[in-house]
Amino acid sequence: MADPSVHPAELVKSGIPGLDDMLSGGFERRSSVLVSGDAGCGKSTLVLQFLYNGATLYDEGGLYISFEEEKADVFRHMRFFGMDFAALEAKKKFLYFHYPPHEIENFITEGKVIQDSIEEIGAKRIVIDSLTSFAILFSEDYRRKMGIINLLQSLKKWGCTTLVTSEGAVGGAGGMESRFGLSYLVDGIFAMYNVRKGDVRERAFEVLKMRGVKHRTNVCPLLIGESGIEIYPDQPVFNEKYDL
């Protein structure tokens, strides 16, 4: 059941099978969500699927701001799942910005360019991939933290629902520990796991935090199939011993 304090019309649906069920219907509009996990857990696939579904299912344009992969590589990888981002770009429902490490400072100074792009396509969704790459610009912890805070404040001003990826690892207590101490700066946190059981790895998903909506707290299976990510909120995971 959705949180009665949030009107259903204000919820942003991801369209990702199982995810909206875990969030009682969707994200609170204009919220910022950290997607944290180790390499290979599916972070980029999830956030790109969020953008693609927004444009194709809900008529919400989106921006993808990458500090890592080139556009051609991302477009090619997502076509494997039947997601044609080039077609969305041609229809002005999607824009891709790429800032390699030596150009990240340009991103910081181009806030007006991003804002104009949001208005140009009527964007309602933004993805930053990844915060880890953005943070390497700063050599001092204090400057790094302030840079991240300023980035998240800019995202709030742009008025979009935002997903931000970041590296994370399983801590000593078994939970996800994201880098840079961001938990208090964002409205929600998704933990994505890629864990080893014997000689195979299996993926899992958890909502650690989500303001504005009631959410499930169980860890559940996550699969990456022919159509992208699917989450199974009602199925158990970690029934047997896992090597984390």
Short mmCIF file of C-alpha atoms in Angstrom, two decimals:
data_model
loop_
_atom_site.label_atom_id
_atom_site.label_comp_id
_atom_site.label_asym_id
_atom_site.label_seq_id
_atom_site.Cartn_x
_atom_site.Cartn_y
_atom_site.Cartn_z
CA MET A 1 0.00 0.00 0.00
CA ALA A 2 1.34 3.42 -0.94
CA ASP A 3 2.09 6.00 1.72
CA PRO A 4 -1.10 8.08 2.13
CA SER A 5 1.01 11.22 2.49
CA VAL A 6 2.08 10.91 -1.15
CA HIS A 7 -0.58 11.26 -3.85
CA PRO A 8 -0.26 8.50 -6.49
CA ALA A 9 0.07 11.17 -9.20
CA GLU A 10 3.27 12.39 -7.52
CA LEU A 11 4.95 8.99 -7.68
CA VAL A 12 7.48 8.38 -10.45
CA LYS A 13 7.34 4.83 -11.74
CA SER A 14 10.54 3.09 -12.80
CA GLY A 15 8.78 0.53 -14.98
CA ILE A 16 11.41 -2.01 -13.85
CA PRO A 17 9.66 -5.30 -13.01
CA GLY A 18 9.46 -5.68 -9.24
CA LEU A 19 11.07 -2.37 -8.29
CA ASP A 20 7.92 -0.26 -8.07
CA ASP A 21 6.32 -3.01 -5.98
CA MET A 22 9.14 -2.62 -3.48
CA LEU A 23 8.46 1.15 -3.36
CA SER A 24 4.68 0.99 -2.91
CA GLY A 25 4.21 2.32 -6.43
CA GLY A 26 7.29 4.37 -7.26
CA PHE A 27 9.69 7.16 -6.29
CA GLU A 28 8.66 10.45 -4.77
CA ARG A 29 8.96 13.04 -7.55
CA ARG A 30 12.14 15.17 -7.48
CA SER A 31 13.82 12.76 -5.08
CA SER A 32 17.49 11.80 -5.34
CA VAL A 33 18.47 8.14 -4.99
CA LEU A 34 21.92 6.63 -4.58
CA VAL A 35 22.41 3.31 -6.40
CA SER A 36 25.33 1.62 -4.67
CA GLY A 37 27.12 -1.62 -5.39
CA ASP A 38 30.31 -3.31 -6.51
CA ALA A 39 31.38 -3.91 -10.10
CA GLY A 40 29.14 -6.20 -12.13
CA CYS A 41 26.03 -5.85 -10.00
CA GLY A 42 24.00 -4.04 -12.69
CA LYS A 43 24.00 -0.41 -11.52
CA SER A 44 24.34 1.17 -14.97
CA THR A 45 21.76 -1.17 -16.49
CA LEU A 46 19.23 -0.28 -13.78
CA VAL A 47 19.62 3.49 -14.11
CA LEU A 48 19.53 3.39 -17.92
CA GLN A 49 16.43 1.22 -17.79
CA PHE A 50 14.88 3.84 -15.50
CA LEU A 51 15.54 6.50 -18.16
CA TYR A 52 14.39 4.36 -21.09
CA ASN A 53 11.14 3.37 -19.39
CA GLY A 54 10.55 6.99 -18.43
CA ALA A 55 10.70 8.07 -22.07
CA THR A 56 8.88 5.13 -23.66
CA LEU A 57 6.28 4.27 -21.02
CA TYR A 58 5.61 7.53 -19.17
CA ASP A 59 6.53 10.29 -21.66
CA GLU A 60 9.24 11.67 -19.36
CA GLY A 61 12.43 12.78 -21.09
CA GLY A 62 15.75 12.00 -19.46
CA LEU A 63 19.42 13.03 -19.26
CA TYR A 64 22.30 10.63 -18.76
CA ILE A 65 25.50 12.25 -17.49
CA SER A 66 28.41 9.83 -17.70
CA PHE A 67 31.90 10.27 -16.26
CA GLU A 68 32.92 6.86 -17.58
CA GLU A 69 31.57 5.17 -20.73
CA GLU A 70 31.34 6.68 -24.18
CA LYS A 71 27.89 7.13 -25.70
CA ALA A 72 28.45 4.64 -28.53
CA ASP A 73 29.42 1.92 -26.05
CA VAL A 74 26.40 2.52 -23.84
CA PHE A 75 24.00 2.59 -26.80
CA ARG A 76 25.45 -0.67 -28.11
CA HIS A 77 25.23 -2.41 -24.74
CA MET A 78 21.62 -1.35 -24.16
CA ARG A 79 20.49 -2.51 -27.61
CA PHE A 80 21.22 -6.01 -26.30
CA PHE A 81 18.20 -5.50 -24.03
CA GLY A 82 16.05 -4.08 -26.83
CA MET A 83 16.49 -0.48 -25.67
CA ASP A 84 17.16 1.89 -28.59
CA PHE A 85 18.54 5.07 -27.04
CA ALA A 86 19.57 6.43 -30.44
CA ALA A 87 15.90 6.48 -31.42
CA LEU A 88 14.99 8.30 -28.20
CA GLU A 89 17.74 10.83 -28.86
CA ALA A 90 16.38 11.46 -32.37
CA LYS A 91 12.93 12.10 -30.89
CA LYS A 92 14.45 14.52 -28.33
CA LYS A 93 13.34 12.37 -25.44
CA PHE A 94 16.89 11.64 -24.27
CA LEU A 95 20.24 13.43 -24.08
CA TYR A 96 23.66 11.98 -23.33
CA PHE A 97 26.50 13.97 -21.78
CA HIS A 98 29.96 12.45 -21.48
CA TYR A 99 32.66 14.02 -19.34
CA PRO A 100 35.88 11.97 -19.18
CA PRO A 101 38.02 12.52 -16.06
CA HIS A 102 40.07 15.35 -17.57
CA GLU A 103 36.85 17.22 -18.48
CA ILE A 104 34.89 16.83 -15.24
CA GLU A 105 35.70 20.44 -14.33
CA ASN A 106 33.78 21.44 -17.46
CA PHE A 107 30.72 19.71 -16.07
CA ILE A 108 30.97 21.75 -12.88
CA THR A 109 30.98 25.00 -14.85
CA GLU A 110 28.27 23.99 -17.35
CA GLY A 111 25.27 24.01 -15.04
CA LYS A 112 23.49 26.43 -17.36
CA VAL A 113 24.03 24.05 -20.29
CA ILE A 114 22.45 21.21 -18.34
CA GLN A 115 19.54 23.38 -17.24
CA ASP A 116 18.90 24.49 -20.83
CA SER A 117 18.99 20.86 -21.97
CA ILE A 118 16.45 19.89 -19.32
CA GLU A 119 14.12 22.60 -20.56
CA GLU A 120 14.77 21.72 -24.22
CA ILE A 121 13.46 18.16 -23.93
CA GLY A 122 11.24 18.62 -20.88
CA ALA A 123 13.38 16.20 -18.91
CA LYS A 124 11.94 14.78 -15.71
CA ARG A 125 14.65 12.22 -14.99
CA ILE A 126 18.45 12.48 -14.62
CA VAL A 127 21.15 9.89 -14.05
CA ILE A 128 24.71 10.58 -12.87
CA ASP A 129 27.04 7.63 -13.56
CA SER A 130 29.15 7.55 -11.52
CA LEU A 131 29.72 9.64 -8.43
CA THR A 132 32.92 7.68 -7.79
CA SER A 133 34.44 9.03 -11.01
CA PHE A 134 33.28 12.56 -10.19
CA ALA A 135 34.92 12.38 -6.77
CA ILE A 136 38.39 11.64 -8.14
CA LEU A 137 38.58 15.27 -9.25
CA PHE A 138 39.15 16.29 -5.63
CA SER A 139 42.37 15.40 -3.85
CA GLU A 140 41.25 16.47 -0.35
CA ASP A 141 38.44 14.81 1.60
CA TYR A 142 36.85 18.13 2.58
CA ARG A 143 36.83 19.50 -0.98
CA ARG A 144 35.55 16.16 -2.26
CA LYS A 145 32.65 16.19 0.20
CA MET A 146 31.78 19.81 -0.61
CA GLY A 147 31.94 19.06 -4.33
CA ILE A 148 29.51 16.18 -3.92
CA ILE A 149 27.19 18.29 -1.74
CA ASN A 150 27.19 21.07 -4.36
CA LEU A 151 26.46 18.52 -7.09
CA LEU A 152 23.48 17.09 -5.22
CA GLN A 153 22.17 20.58 -4.46
CA SER A 154 22.35 21.41 -8.17
CA LEU A 155 20.38 18.28 -8.97
CA LYS A 156 17.67 19.39 -6.55
CA LYS A 157 17.48 22.80 -8.25
CA TRP A 158 17.00 21.14 -11.63
CA GLY A 159 13.75 19.65 -10.31
CA CYS A 160 14.14 16.14 -11.74
CA THR A 161 13.97 12.71 -10.17
CA THR A 162 17.60 11.64 -10.03
CA LEU A 163 19.53 8.39 -9.71
CA VAL A 164 23.24 8.57 -8.88
CA THR A 165 25.48 5.51 -9.02
CA SER A 166 28.40 4.93 -6.69
CA GLU A 167 30.75 2.13 -5.77
CA GLY A 168 29.88 0.25 -2.61
CA ALA A 169 30.93 -2.91 -0.83
CA VAL A 170 29.48 -5.31 1.70
CA GLY A 171 30.61 -4.32 5.17
CA GLY A 172 31.45 -6.38 8.22
CA ALA A 173 27.82 -6.47 9.37
CA GLY A 174 26.68 -7.80 5.99
CA GLY A 175 25.13 -4.53 4.81
CA MET A 176 26.09 -2.26 1.92
CA GLU A 177 28.55 0.51 2.73
CA SER A 178 28.62 3.22 0.06
CA ARG A 179 31.60 5.49 -0.35
CA PHE A 180 31.82 9.17 0.67
CA GLY A 181 29.25 9.01 3.53
CA LEU A 182 26.29 10.10 1.40
CA SER A 183 23.40 8.47 3.22
CA TYR A 184 22.16 11.68 4.83
CA LEU A 185 22.43 13.69 1.59
CA VAL A 186 20.07 11.60 -0.54
CA ASP A 187 16.41 10.68 -0.28
CA GLY A 188 16.91 7.02 -1.03
CA ILE A 189 19.54 4.30 -1.27
CA PHE A 190 19.45 1.13 -3.35
CA ALA A 191 22.01 -1.58 -2.54
CA MET A 192 22.89 -3.98 -5.33
CA TYR A 193 24.86 -7.12 -4.58
CA ASN A 194 26.88 -9.46 -6.77
CA VAL A 195 27.76 -12.28 -4.39
CA ARG A 196 29.52 -15.59 -4.75
CA LYS A 197 27.95 -18.91 -3.82
CA GLY A 198 30.50 -21.61 -4.44
CA ASP A 199 31.80 -21.16 -7.97
CA VAL A 200 28.95 -18.96 -9.23
CA ARG A 201 27.76 -15.40 -8.57
CA GLU A 202 24.20 -14.29 -7.98
CA ARG A 203 22.74 -10.79 -7.85
CA ALA A 204 20.47 -9.34 -5.19
CA PHE A 205 18.75 -6.03 -4.44
CA GLU A 206 17.74 -4.10 -1.31
CA VAL A 207 16.09 -0.76 -0.58
CA LEU A 208 18.09 0.62 2.35
CA LYS A 209 16.30 3.94 2.52
CA MET A 210 13.49 5.80 0.74
CA ARG A 211 11.88 8.99 1.96
CA GLY A 212 8.28 9.76 1.12
CA VAL A 213 7.07 6.22 0.42
CA LYS A 214 6.79 3.00 2.38
CA HIS A 215 9.18 0.40 1.07
CA ARG A 216 10.04 -3.23 1.57
CA THR A 217 13.16 -3.97 3.59
CA ASN A 218 13.92 -7.51 2.48
CA VAL A 219 16.84 -8.52 0.30
CA CYS A 220 15.52 -10.13 -2.87
CA PRO A 221 16.83 -11.70 -6.09
CA LEU A 222 17.77 -9.55 -9.08
CA LEU A 223 18.20 -11.01 -12.55
CA ILE A 224 19.54 -9.43 -15.72
CA GLY A 225 17.73 -11.03 -18.65
CA GLU A 226 16.99 -10.32 -22.29
CA SER A 227 14.83 -7.29 -21.44
CA GLY A 228 17.06 -5.88 -18.72
CA ILE A 229 16.72 -6.00 -14.96
CA GLU A 230 13.96 -7.83 -13.12
CA ILE A 231 13.54 -7.82 -9.34
CA TYR A 232 11.61 -10.46 -7.41
CA PRO A 233 10.38 -8.93 -4.12
CA ASP A 234 8.51 -12.03 -2.93
CA GLN A 235 11.28 -14.55 -3.49
CA PRO A 236 13.94 -15.39 -0.92
CA VAL A 237 17.64 -14.93 -1.42
CA PHE A 238 20.68 -15.99 0.58
CA ASN A 239 19.00 -19.22 1.69
CA GLU A 240 22.39 -20.91 1.66
CA LYS A 241 25.82 -19.77 2.71
CA TYR A 242 27.29 -17.05 0.50
CA ASP A 243 30.91 -15.97 0.30
CA LEU A 244 30.74 -12.16 0.35
#
